[in-house]
Amino acid sequence: MPDLDAIVKAYDIRGTVPDQLDTQAAHALGVAFAKFSNAKLIVVAHDMRPSGPDLANAFQTGITQQGVDVINLGLASTDMLYFAS
């Protein structure tokens, strides 16, 4: 699994796919996000890059495995994600 310390920044998560960020890392981030957010519902979306759907699905799986509901917007802009959440 990639080094999460290398991709988790102060305000976001950034890394090159698949060297720094892959589905395994996205899944782990989903688990952690669900645990630490204490949310009952999390909205997920992805951008137009080819890796987006797989990473979003892995992130969503990590979230739902923690018992948190997910609304997956699919392909969406940042503004759309903000509005939906």
CSV table of C-alpha atoms in Angstrom, one decimal:
chain,number,residue,atom,x,y,z
A,1,MET,CA,0.0,0.0,0.0
A,2,PRO,CA,1.3,3.5,-0.7
A,3,ASP,CA,2.6,5.7,2.1
A,4,LEU,CA,-0.5,7.6,3.3
A,5,ASP,CA,1.7,10.2,5.1
A,6,ALA,CA,3.1,11.2,1.7
A,7,ILE,CA,-0.4,11.9,0.2
A,8,VAL,CA,-2.4,13.3,3.1
A,9,LYS,CA,-1.8,17.1,3.1
A,10,ALA,CA,-3.1,19.8,5.4
A,11,TYR,CA,-6.3,20.5,3.4
A,12,ASP,CA,-6.5,17.6,0.9
A,13,ILE,CA,-5.2,14.3,-0.4
A,14,ARG,CA,-2.9,14.4,-3.4
A,15,GLY,CA,-0.8,11.8,-5.1
A,16,THR,CA,0.0,10.3,-8.4
A,17,VAL,CA,-2.0,7.2,-9.5
A,18,PRO,CA,-1.0,4.4,-9.1
A,19,ASP,CA,2.4,5.1,-7.5
A,20,GLN,CA,1.2,7.1,-4.6
A,21,LEU,CA,-2.6,6.6,-4.7
A,22,ASP,CA,-4.3,3.4,-5.6
A,23,THR,CA,-7.6,1.6,-4.7
A,24,GLN,CA,-6.1,0.1,-1.6
A,25,ALA,CA,-5.1,3.5,-0.3
A,26,ALA,CA,-8.5,4.9,-1.3
A,27,HIS,CA,-10.2,2.1,0.6
A,28,ALA,CA,-8.1,2.8,3.7
A,29,LEU,CA,-8.9,6.5,3.5
A,30,GLY,CA,-12.6,5.7,3.3
A,31,VAL,CA,-12.4,3.6,6.4
A,32,ALA,CA,-10.5,6.3,8.3
A,33,PHE,CA,-12.8,9.1,7.0
A,34,ALA,CA,-15.9,7.3,8.2
A,35,LYS,CA,-14.4,6.5,11.6
A,36,PHE,CA,-13.2,10.0,12.3
A,37,SER,CA,-16.0,12.0,10.8
A,38,ASN,CA,-18.8,10.3,12.9
A,39,ALA,CA,-21.1,11.1,9.9
A,40,LYS,CA,-24.2,9.1,9.2
A,41,LEU,CA,-24.1,10.0,5.5
A,42,ILE,CA,-21.1,10.9,3.3
A,43,VAL,CA,-21.4,12.2,-0.3
A,44,VAL,CA,-18.7,10.9,-2.8
A,45,ALA,CA,-17.9,12.1,-6.3
A,46,HIS,CA,-15.0,11.8,-8.7
A,47,ASP,CA,-13.5,13.9,-11.5
A,48,MET,CA,-13.1,13.0,-15.2
A,49,ARG,CA,-9.7,11.2,-14.9
A,50,PRO,CA,-9.8,7.5,-15.9
A,51,SER,CA,-8.8,6.4,-12.3
A,52,GLY,CA,-11.7,8.4,-10.7
A,53,PRO,CA,-14.4,5.7,-10.8
A,54,ASP,CA,-12.3,3.0,-9.3
A,55,LEU,CA,-10.8,5.2,-6.6
A,56,ALA,CA,-14.3,6.6,-5.7
A,57,ASN,CA,-15.7,3.1,-5.5
A,58,ALA,CA,-12.9,1.9,-3.3
A,59,PHE,CA,-13.3,5.0,-1.0
A,60,GLN,CA,-17.1,4.3,-0.9
A,61,THR,CA,-16.5,0.6,0.0
A,62,GLY,CA,-14.3,1.7,2.9
A,63,ILE,CA,-17.0,4.0,4.1
A,64,THR,CA,-19.9,1.6,3.9
A,65,GLN,CA,-17.9,-1.1,5.6
A,66,GLN,CA,-18.0,1.2,8.7
A,67,GLY,CA,-21.8,1.3,8.6
A,68,VAL,CA,-22.0,4.8,7.1
A,69,ASP,CA,-24.4,5.5,4.2
A,70,VAL,CA,-23.1,6.9,1.0
A,71,ILE,CA,-24.5,9.0,-1.8
A,72,ASN,CA,-22.3,8.5,-4.9
A,73,LEU,CA,-22.7,11.4,-7.3
A,74,GLY,CA,-20.4,9.8,-9.9
A,75,LEU,CA,-18.8,12.3,-12.2
A,76,ALA,CA,-19.2,15.8,-10.6
A,77,SER,CA,-17.5,19.1,-10.3
A,78,THR,CA,-16.2,20.3,-6.9
A,79,ASP,CA,-19.0,22.8,-6.8
A,80,MET,CA,-21.6,20.1,-7.4
A,81,LEU,CA,-20.1,18.0,-4.5
A,82,TYR,CA,-20.1,21.0,-2.2
A,83,PHE,CA,-23.8,21.7,-3.0
A,84,ALA,CA,-24.8,18.1,-2.6
A,85,SER,CA,-23.1,17.8,0.8
